[in-house]
PDB file of C-alpha atoms in Angstrom:
ATOM      1  CA  UNK Q  25    -204.208  25.747 -34.344  1.00 56.00           C
ATOM      2  CA  UNK Q  26    -205.797  22.130 -33.867  1.00 75.00           C
ATOM      3  CA  UNK Q  27    -207.275  22.539 -37.059  1.00 81.00           C
ATOM      4  CA  UNK Q  28    -204.039  23.507 -38.829  1.00 80.00           C
ATOM      5  CA  UNK Q  29    -201.784  20.999 -36.988  1.00 83.00           C
ATOM      6  CA  UNK Q  30    -203.793  18.462 -38.292  1.00 87.00           C
ATOM      7  CA  UNK Q  31    -203.493  19.463 -41.850  1.00 88.00           C
ATOM      8  CA  UNK Q  32    -200.054  19.702 -41.492  1.00 88.00           C
ATOM      9  CA  UNK Q  33    -199.735  16.248 -39.490  1.00 90.00           C
ATOM     10  CA  UNK Q  34    -201.301  14.583 -42.979  1.00 92.00           C
ATOM     11  CA  UNK Q  35    -199.187  16.835 -45.287  1.00 91.00           C
ATOM     12  CA  UNK Q  36    -195.858  15.491 -43.745  1.00 92.00           C
ATOM     13  CA  UNK Q  37    -197.207  12.093 -43.417  1.00 94.00           C
ATOM     14  CA  UNK Q  38    -197.564  11.853 -46.877  1.00 93.00           C
ATOM     15  CA  UNK Q  39    -194.402  13.726 -47.598  1.00 91.00           C
ATOM     16  CA  UNK Q  40    -192.214  10.952 -45.595  1.00 93.00           C
ATOM     17  CA  UNK Q  41    -194.430   8.276 -46.838  1.00 95.00           C
ATOM     18  CA  UNK Q  42    -193.116   9.155 -50.751  1.00 91.00           C
ATOM     19  CA  UNK Q  43    -189.607   9.614 -49.150  1.00 90.00           C
ATOM     20  CA  UNK Q  44    -189.708   6.458 -48.091  1.00 93.00           C
ATOM     21  CA  UNK Q  45    -191.383   4.474 -51.415  1.00 94.00           C
ATOM     22  CA  UNK Q  46    -189.070   6.091 -53.626  1.00 89.00           C
ATOM     23  CA  UNK Q  47    -186.225   5.303 -51.649  1.00 90.00           C
ATOM     24  CA  UNK Q  48    -187.866   1.938 -51.264  1.00 93.00           C
ATOM     25  CA  UNK Q  49    -188.077   1.805 -55.299  1.00 90.00           C
ATOM     26  CA  UNK Q  50    -184.863   2.547 -55.965  1.00 86.00           C
ATOM     27  CA  UNK Q  51    -183.245   0.198 -53.945  1.00 91.00           C
ATOM     28  CA  UNK Q  52    -185.258  -2.442 -55.953  1.00 91.00           C
ATOM     29  CA  UNK Q  53    -187.394  -3.413 -52.891  1.00 95.00           C
ATOM     30  CA  UNK Q  54    -191.095  -5.375 -53.830  1.00 96.00           C
ATOM     31  CA  UNK Q  55    -194.302  -4.699 -53.625  1.00 96.00           C
ATOM     32  CA  UNK Q  56    -194.533  -4.617 -49.561  1.00 97.00           C
ATOM     33  CA  UNK Q  57    -191.272  -3.502 -49.254  1.00 96.00           C
ATOM     34  CA  UNK Q  58    -192.016  -0.212 -50.395  1.00 97.00           C
ATOM     35  CA  UNK Q  59    -195.556   0.273 -48.730  1.00 97.00           C
ATOM     36  CA  UNK Q  60    -193.432  -0.784 -45.188  1.00 97.00           C
ATOM     37  CA  UNK Q  61    -190.835   1.363 -45.865  1.00 97.00           C
ATOM     38  CA  UNK Q  62    -193.213   4.105 -46.553  1.00 97.00           C
ATOM     39  CA  UNK Q  63    -195.374   3.519 -43.572  1.00 97.00           C
ATOM     40  CA  UNK Q  64    -192.178   3.544 -41.235  1.00 97.00           C
ATOM     41  CA  UNK Q  65    -191.352   6.649 -42.255  1.00 95.00           C
ATOM     42  CA  UNK Q  66    -193.578   8.372 -42.226  1.00 96.00           C
ATOM     43  CA  UNK Q  67    -194.865   7.185 -38.437  1.00 97.00           C
ATOM     44  CA  UNK Q  68    -191.469   5.531 -37.402  1.00 96.00           C
ATOM     45  CA  UNK Q  69    -190.618   9.318 -35.314  1.00 96.00           C
ATOM     46  CA  UNK Q  70    -194.402   9.446 -33.790  1.00 96.00           C
ATOM     47  CA  UNK Q  71    -194.088   6.246 -32.509  1.00 96.00           C
ATOM     48  CA  UNK Q  72    -190.707   6.761 -30.913  1.00 96.00           C
ATOM     49  CA  UNK Q  73    -191.782   9.786 -29.581  1.00 97.00           C
ATOM     50  CA  UNK Q  74    -195.264   8.589 -27.846  1.00 96.00           C
ATOM     51  CA  UNK Q  75    -192.879   5.655 -26.574  1.00 96.00           C
ATOM     52  CA  UNK Q  76    -190.928   8.259 -24.779  1.00 96.00           C
ATOM     53  CA  UNK Q  77    -194.208  10.009 -23.782  1.00 96.00           C
ATOM     54  CA  UNK Q  78    -195.569   6.658 -22.162  1.00 95.00           C
ATOM     55  CA  UNK Q  79    -198.263   6.756 -24.384  1.00 94.00           C
ATOM     56  CA  UNK Q  80    -198.804   3.066 -25.077  1.00 92.00           C
ATOM     57  CA  UNK Q  81    -199.288   1.608 -27.799  1.00 93.00           C
ATOM     58  CA  UNK Q  82    -198.588   4.429 -29.896  1.00 94.00           C
ATOM     59  CA  UNK Q  83    -200.885   5.919 -31.338  1.00 91.00           C
ATOM     60  CA  UNK Q  84    -200.092   4.539 -35.018  1.00 91.00           C
ATOM     61  CA  UNK Q  85    -202.044   1.592 -33.751  1.00 93.00           C
ATOM     62  CA  UNK Q  86    -204.995   3.010 -33.325  1.00 91.00           C
ATOM     63  CA  UNK Q  87    -205.269   6.153 -35.299  1.00 86.00           C
ATOM     64  CA  UNK Q  88    -205.401   4.392 -38.653  1.00 91.00           C
ATOM     65  CA  UNK Q  89    -206.422   7.052 -40.455  1.00 94.00           C
ATOM     66  CA  UNK Q  90    -202.638   7.602 -40.539  1.00 95.00           C
ATOM     67  CA  UNK Q  91    -201.384   3.848 -41.294  1.00 96.00           C
ATOM     68  CA  UNK Q  92    -203.944   3.880 -44.596  1.00 97.00           C
ATOM     69  CA  UNK Q  93    -202.788   7.315 -46.112  1.00 96.00           C
ATOM     70  CA  UNK Q  94    -198.832   6.255 -45.420  1.00 97.00           C
ATOM     71  CA  UNK Q  95    -200.162   2.880 -46.915  1.00 97.00           C
ATOM     72  CA  UNK Q  96    -202.161   4.581 -49.442  1.00 97.00           C
ATOM     73  CA  UNK Q  97    -199.339   6.923 -50.901  1.00 96.00           C
ATOM     74  CA  UNK Q  98    -196.757   4.033 -51.298  1.00 97.00           C
ATOM     75  CA  UNK Q  99    -199.284   2.201 -53.111  1.00 97.00           C
ATOM     76  CA  UNK Q 100    -199.652   4.915 -55.746  1.00 95.00           C
ATOM     77  CA  UNK Q 101    -195.863   5.431 -56.000  1.00 93.00           C
ATOM     78  CA  UNK Q 102    -195.788   1.975 -56.804  1.00 94.00           C
ATOM     79  CA  UNK Q 103    -198.606   2.075 -58.893  1.00 93.00           C
ATOM     80  CA  UNK Q 104    -196.804   4.464 -60.754  1.00 89.00           C
ATOM     81  CA  UNK Q 105    -193.667   3.249 -61.027  1.00 88.00           C
ATOM     82  CA  UNK Q 106    -195.594  -0.470 -62.095  1.00 89.00           C
ATOM     83  CA  UNK Q 107    -197.451   0.684 -64.995  1.00 89.00           C
ATOM     84  CA  UNK Q 108    -196.410   4.175 -66.222  1.00 84.00           C
ATOM     85  CA  UNK Q 109    -191.816   3.122 -67.022  1.00 78.00           C
ATOM     86  CA  UNK Q 110    -191.954   6.343 -68.703  1.00 74.00           C
ATOM     87  CA  UNK Q 111    -193.485   8.208 -66.164  1.00 67.00           C
ATOM     88  CA  UNK Q 112    -190.572   6.451 -63.702  1.00 71.00           C
ATOM     89  CA  UNK Q 113    -187.955   7.320 -66.160  1.00 69.00           C
ATOM     90  CA  UNK Q 114    -189.392  10.825 -66.409  1.00 66.00           C
ATOM     91  CA  UNK Q 115    -189.241  11.311 -63.502  1.00 67.00           C
ATOM     92  CA  UNK Q 116    -185.406   9.528 -62.700  1.00 61.00           C
ATOM     93  CA  UNK Q 117    -183.432  13.194 -63.155  1.00 60.00           C
ATOM     94  CA  UNK Q 118    -185.498  14.516 -61.009  1.00 75.00           C
ATOM     95  CA  UNK Q 119    -186.064  12.069 -58.433  1.00 73.00           C
ATOM     96  CA  UNK Q 120    -183.146  13.451 -55.800  1.00 77.00           C
ATOM     97  CA  UNK Q 121    -184.742  17.005 -55.937  1.00 81.00           C
ATOM     98  CA  UNK Q 122    -188.320  15.302 -55.261  1.00 83.00           C
ATOM     99  CA  UNK Q 123    -186.831  12.994 -52.238  1.00 83.00           C
ATOM    100  CA  UNK Q 124    -185.096  16.136 -50.529  1.00 86.00           C
ATOM    101  CA  UNK Q 125    -188.196  18.122 -51.113  1.00 89.00           C
ATOM    102  CA  UNK Q 126    -190.569  15.645 -49.281  1.00 89.00           C
ATOM    103  CA  UNK Q 127    -187.628  14.983 -46.924  1.00 89.00           C
ATOM    104  CA  UNK Q 128    -187.871  18.510 -45.954  1.00 91.00           C
ATOM    105  CA  UNK Q 129    -191.652  19.062 -45.562  1.00 93.00           C
ATOM    106  CA  UNK Q 130    -191.442  16.254 -43.655  1.00 93.00           C
ATOM    107  CA  UNK Q 131    -189.064  17.197 -41.612  1.00 94.00           C
ATOM    108  CA  UNK Q 132    -190.286  20.463 -40.593  1.00 95.00           C
ATOM    109  CA  UNK Q 133    -193.983  19.493 -39.917  1.00 95.00           C
ATOM    110  CA  UNK Q 134    -193.059  16.459 -37.920  1.00 96.00           C
ATOM    111  CA  UNK Q 135    -190.391  18.526 -35.859  1.00 96.00           C
ATOM    112  CA  UNK Q 136    -193.658  21.393 -35.024  1.00 96.00           C
ATOM    113  CA  UNK Q 137    -195.811  18.096 -34.410  1.00 95.00           C
ATOM    114  CA  UNK Q 138    -193.480  16.255 -31.630  1.00 96.00           C
ATOM    115  CA  UNK Q 139    -193.043  19.642 -30.113  1.00 97.00           C
ATOM    116  CA  UNK Q 140    -196.473  20.260 -29.558  1.00 94.00           C
ATOM    117  CA  UNK Q 141    -197.154  16.841 -28.156  1.00 95.00           C
ATOM    118  CA  UNK Q 142    -194.389  17.369 -25.710  1.00 96.00           C
ATOM    119  CA  UNK Q 143    -196.410  20.440 -24.360  1.00 95.00           C
ATOM    120  CA  UNK Q 144    -199.545  19.118 -24.388  1.00 93.00           C
ATOM    121  CA  UNK Q 145    -198.127  16.260 -22.691  1.00 95.00           C
ATOM    122  CA  UNK Q 146    -197.806  18.172 -19.678  1.00 95.00           C
ATOM    123  CA  UNK Q 147    -193.837  19.742 -20.178  1.00 96.00           C
ATOM    124  CA  UNK Q 148    -194.576  22.815 -21.622  1.00 94.00           C
ATOM    125  CA  UNK Q 149    -192.154  24.038 -19.245  1.00 94.00           C
ATOM    126  CA  UNK Q 150    -189.224  21.920 -19.767  1.00 97.00           C
ATOM    127  CA  UNK Q 151    -187.808  23.311 -23.086  1.00 96.00           C
ATOM    128  CA  UNK Q 152    -185.040  20.473 -23.927  1.00 97.00           C
ATOM    129  CA  UNK Q 153    -187.356  17.685 -23.375  1.00 97.00           C
ATOM    130  CA  UNK Q 154    -190.307  19.334 -26.131  1.00 97.00           C
ATOM    131  CA  UNK Q 155    -187.222  20.087 -28.601  1.00 97.00           C
ATOM    132  CA  UNK Q 156    -185.726  16.756 -28.159  1.00 98.00           C
ATOM    133  CA  UNK Q 157    -189.343  15.317 -28.775  1.00 98.00           C
ATOM    134  CA  UNK Q 158    -189.435  17.646 -32.079  1.00 97.00           C
ATOM    135  CA  UNK Q 159    -186.349  16.562 -33.332  1.00 97.00           C
ATOM    136  CA  UNK Q 160    -186.852  12.694 -33.028  1.00 97.00           C
ATOM    137  CA  UNK Q 161    -190.714  12.904 -34.366  1.00 97.00           C
ATOM    138  CA  UNK Q 162    -188.575  14.638 -37.369  1.00 96.00           C
ATOM    139  CA  UNK Q 163    -185.518  12.248 -38.080  1.00 95.00           C
ATOM    140  CA  UNK Q 164    -187.370   9.250 -36.669  1.00 95.00           C
ATOM    141  CA  UNK Q 165    -188.650   7.659 -39.486  1.00 94.00           C
ATOM    142  CA  UNK Q 166    -185.565   8.682 -42.086  1.00 91.00           C
ATOM    143  CA  UNK Q 167    -183.257   7.029 -39.610  1.00 94.00           C
ATOM    144  CA  UNK Q 168    -185.418   3.769 -39.853  1.00 95.00           C
ATOM    145  CA  UNK Q 169    -185.878   4.523 -43.311  1.00 92.00           C
ATOM    146  CA  UNK Q 170    -182.111   4.772 -44.131  1.00 92.00           C
ATOM    147  CA  UNK Q 171    -181.155   1.714 -41.299  1.00 93.00           C
ATOM    148  CA  UNK Q 172    -183.741  -0.921 -43.395  1.00 94.00           C
ATOM    149  CA  UNK Q 173    -182.044  -0.070 -46.492  1.00 92.00           C
ATOM    150  CA  UNK Q 174    -178.447  -0.131 -45.268  1.00 90.00           C
ATOM    151  CA  UNK Q 175    -177.584   2.817 -45.442  1.00 91.00           C
ATOM    152  CA  UNK Q 176    -175.595   4.997 -42.455  1.00 89.00           C
ATOM    153  CA  UNK Q 177    -178.445   7.731 -41.329  1.00 90.00           C
ATOM    154  CA  UNK Q 178    -178.144  10.809 -43.147  1.00 83.00           C
ATOM    155  CA  UNK Q 179    -178.966  12.799 -40.312  1.00 87.00           C
ATOM    156  CA  UNK Q 180    -175.304  11.619 -38.840  1.00 86.00           C
ATOM    157  CA  UNK Q 181    -173.530  12.572 -41.528  1.00 81.00           C
ATOM    158  CA  UNK Q 182    -174.297  14.792 -44.199  1.00 72.00           C
ATOM    159  CA  UNK Q 183    -176.589  18.255 -45.103  1.00 74.00           C
ATOM    160  CA  UNK Q 184    -177.619  19.844 -41.753  1.00 87.00           C
ATOM    161  CA  UNK Q 185    -180.789  17.094 -41.119  1.00 90.00           C
ATOM    162  CA  UNK Q 186    -181.353  17.650 -36.832  1.00 93.00           C
ATOM    163  CA  UNK Q 187    -180.377  20.692 -36.525  1.00 94.00           C
ATOM    164  CA  UNK Q 188    -182.694  22.032 -39.038  1.00 95.00           C
ATOM    165  CA  UNK Q 189    -185.310  19.940 -37.068  1.00 96.00           C
ATOM    166  CA  UNK Q 190    -184.193  21.513 -33.905  1.00 96.00           C
ATOM    167  CA  UNK Q 191    -183.890  25.125 -35.233  1.00 97.00           C
ATOM    168  CA  UNK Q 192    -187.468  24.614 -36.349  1.00 97.00           C
ATOM    169  CA  UNK Q 193    -188.481  23.145 -32.773  1.00 97.00           C
ATOM    170  CA  UNK Q 194    -186.981  25.876 -31.036  1.00 97.00           C
ATOM    171  CA  UNK Q 195    -188.317  28.546 -33.205  1.00 96.00           C
ATOM    172  CA  UNK Q 196    -191.910  27.256 -32.146  1.00 96.00           C
ATOM    173  CA  UNK Q 197    -191.456  26.461 -28.908  1.00 96.00           C
ATOM    174  CA  UNK Q 198    -190.183  29.978 -27.858  1.00 95.00           C
ATOM    175  CA  UNK Q 199    -193.139  31.706 -30.136  1.00 94.00           C
ATOM    176  CA  UNK Q 200    -195.852  29.430 -28.725  1.00 93.00           C
ATOM    177  CA  UNK Q 201    -194.401  29.919 -25.196  1.00 91.00           C
ATOM    178  CA  UNK Q 202    -193.310  34.025 -24.983  1.00 86.00           C
ATOM    179  CA  UNK Q 203    -194.530  35.304 -28.359  1.00 79.00           C
ATOM    180  CA  UNK Q 204    -197.740  33.940 -29.697  1.00 69.00           C
ATOM    181  CA  UNK Q 205    -199.077  30.656 -29.778  1.00 69.00           C
ATOM    182  CA  UNK Q 206    -201.237  29.229 -32.802  1.00 77.00           C
ATOM    183  CA  UNK Q 207    -200.941  28.895 -36.601  1.00 86.00           C
ATOM    184  CA  UNK Q 208    -198.088  31.651 -36.581  1.00 90.00           C
ATOM    185  CA  UNK Q 209    -195.753  30.028 -34.495  1.00 93.00           C
ATOM    186  CA  UNK Q 210    -196.383  26.487 -36.569  1.00 93.00           C
ATOM    187  CA  UNK Q 211    -195.980  27.814 -39.340  1.00 93.00           C
ATOM    188  CA  UNK Q 212    -192.834  29.772 -38.513  1.00 95.00           C
ATOM    189  CA  UNK Q 213    -191.528  26.486 -36.965  1.00 96.00           C
ATOM    190  CA  UNK Q 214    -192.144  24.647 -39.993  1.00 96.00           C
ATOM    191  CA  UNK Q 215    -190.783  26.964 -42.338  1.00 96.00           C
ATOM    192  CA  UNK Q 216    -187.484  27.628 -40.293  1.00 97.00           C
ATOM    193  CA  UNK Q 217    -186.516  23.899 -40.882  1.00 96.00           C
ATOM    194  CA  UNK Q 218    -188.096  23.289 -44.199  1.00 96.00           C
ATOM    195  CA  UNK Q 219    -185.856  26.395 -45.595  1.00 96.00           C
ATOM    196  CA  UNK Q 220    -182.894  25.636 -43.859  1.00 95.00           C
ATOM    197  CA  UNK Q 221    -182.703  21.599 -44.759  1.00 93.00           C
ATOM    198  CA  UNK Q 222    -183.653  23.221 -48.388  1.00 93.00           C
ATOM    199  CA  UNK Q 223    -180.722  25.323 -48.026  1.00 94.00           C
ATOM    200  CA  UNK Q 224    -178.393  22.927 -46.342  1.00 92.00           C
ATOM    201  CA  UNK Q 225    -179.014  20.762 -49.341  1.00 88.00           C
ATOM    202  CA  UNK Q 226    -178.422  23.193 -51.828  1.00 87.00           C
ATOM    203  CA  UNK Q 227    -175.067  24.532 -50.816  1.00 90.00           C
ATOM    204  CA  UNK Q 228    -173.665  21.169 -49.672  1.00 86.00           C
ATOM    205  CA  UNK Q 229    -173.511  22.445 -45.933  1.00 88.00           C
ATOM    206  CA  UNK Q 230    -172.190  20.220 -43.245  1.00 86.00           C
ATOM    207  CA  UNK Q 231    -171.190  20.186 -39.832  1.00 86.00           C
ATOM    208  CA  UNK Q 232    -167.797  19.414 -39.326  1.00 87.00           C
ATOM    209  CA  UNK Q 233    -166.180  15.997 -38.987  1.00 83.00           C
ATOM    210  CA  UNK Q 234    -163.597  14.325 -36.727  1.00 82.00           C
ATOM    211  CA  UNK Q 235    -162.059  13.636 -40.011  1.00 77.00           C
ATOM    212  CA  UNK Q 236    -161.546  16.080 -42.890  1.00 68.00           C
ATOM    213  CA  UNK Q 237    -162.197  14.166 -46.307  1.00 59.00           C
TER     214      UNK Q 237
END
């Protein structure tokens, strides 16, 4: 189980770093901006989670492997876009798809990771807290990313986002507590979030708004 979650966390870090770096590149940010936004997107949600759990300093400040992985991912994307204009042009038409795929994978992974962190911290009996931590870990980095790019966070306005994280967190929590712990619960929780997020993006599912557009 620990190995599965560790591997998933690495995958989620890369996925979120890519989503942040792609948005930064699209917005015309410089090298530092691309790298910084990649790191914030990848690790921002986990940092907020750690603060809520009273873990200070947050893990990103002493588990350097995650920071290094996010920086490396953002640098690679920057260099590919900078040195190979044809590659960037070729990806332009698929940018939206790649961005949303990376975002969905990161969301699914970190929703489960955040829920597990709450359970391991001694709050396994508090379903609300554990699921809230899962949602926060999943959406926190994306919120920071959007705010830094002067966008209204997508989690607040379109294509079922936080709801997908809550659903995946809830499935993982219930399976881990009531049905089966370990790898199966983690994979199911991640799958629910990723599939729901991608379906919402594809079919334009949105929650009701106070005023119809």
